[in-house]
Amino acid sequence: MTSPRTLSSGSQVIVVLLFVLVFLSTELKRSLYALFSQFGQIVDIVAMKTAKMRGQAFVVFKELAASTNALRQLQGFPFYNKPMRIQYAKTDSEVIAKVKGTYGDKEKKKDKKKKALELGTNVPKKPAPVPDNPPNYILFLSNLPEETNEMMLSMLFNQFPGFKEVRLVPGKHDISFVEFESDGQAGVAKDALQGFRITATCAMKITFAKK
């Protein structure tokens, strides 16, 4: 495994190479962002589309400590039914070249044009509205996959202020409760993770629990 490197003066940017054996669609990219952003600010997530590197993504953190923590905490974490294998990247991605200021002007223009087109044709789809109850400090989760466990849900929700605990329902793998300190804090987490896919076929549904 390669060691972290300082990539630009005054700031440390580390690329985490993520092995996910699926094509990284916009929705998957959103799920990766939600999962990794709990460890620190993310500069970008770059999908690899070449045949040789398909199924890989670079997760670029702004800080060294954030990437190190993410690597340790998420190593082997089940993502879309496959355990993630994470290591430090051996080479700089295009986004890192941009951070370092070594990305050519021609490539910058090409990338800018490409992103402009993507914004117009590849707008992320918002999850369908889920019928809800009045605000509550406890969230009700449904449509969870069979392999869901307390650790997985805690890692998703503990990035939000006010998180207290996850409560599984014995004998029912597809539902769970998540408690926060206040209604408002629960609402922020609900909006951020609504539709999050733990597996390719299960989009998590989140509502306020009935009082």
Phi, psi and omega in degrees: 000133181284158181270157176298149180229150173279122187256345176206150184296132177085349179213143180252123181236123183245140175257126174259123179272119185251127178261108176232118188278050175214162176288133185277089179282175179301320181292320178294321179298321178296320179294319178298318181298315180298324182285316186274336186291344177294343182264349179156177182292130179260129178282316181190161171235118186248122179274143177259121186252355180289155182301321183291327187246013180297142183091006180241150176217144174265123174256113188258115178263153178282327184245145179299314184299324181295315181292322179296316180295319179297317180300316182288318186283328186257001179299120180085000181296130182290120180231115184054048175071009179229133178291133180285139172247120187238138176209163175290140181291146180273337181228159180284138174272175180299322182294326177290322177300325178292318179297322181281346181081021182253005180278128185298150180301320181297317180292326179297316180296318179298317181293321180296317179295318181297317181293325179297320178292321181295324180296328181275332186245349186231046180290126181303137179280132178279143179301147179296142180303139179251125178308134188233166175256172176302153181310142181209152179280356177247130178260145176251122181255136177222172183063038178272145179288163185299328184279003180299136176223173184298321181297316181300313181291323179297320180294329178284319189265341184286357175283349183259137180303142176088358180298135180245303183195162174252135179237111177281159179254113181306130178084355179229101185283342189268000178227159179196165176239144177231126184256138175238172181283333182216164178299317182297317179294322177295322180296321178298314180295320180299313181293323184288324186253007178300125180084004179299134182259113174283327173230169184296335185255353184240103175270119185295132176255130184234128175226164172288137179293150178291137179276000000 
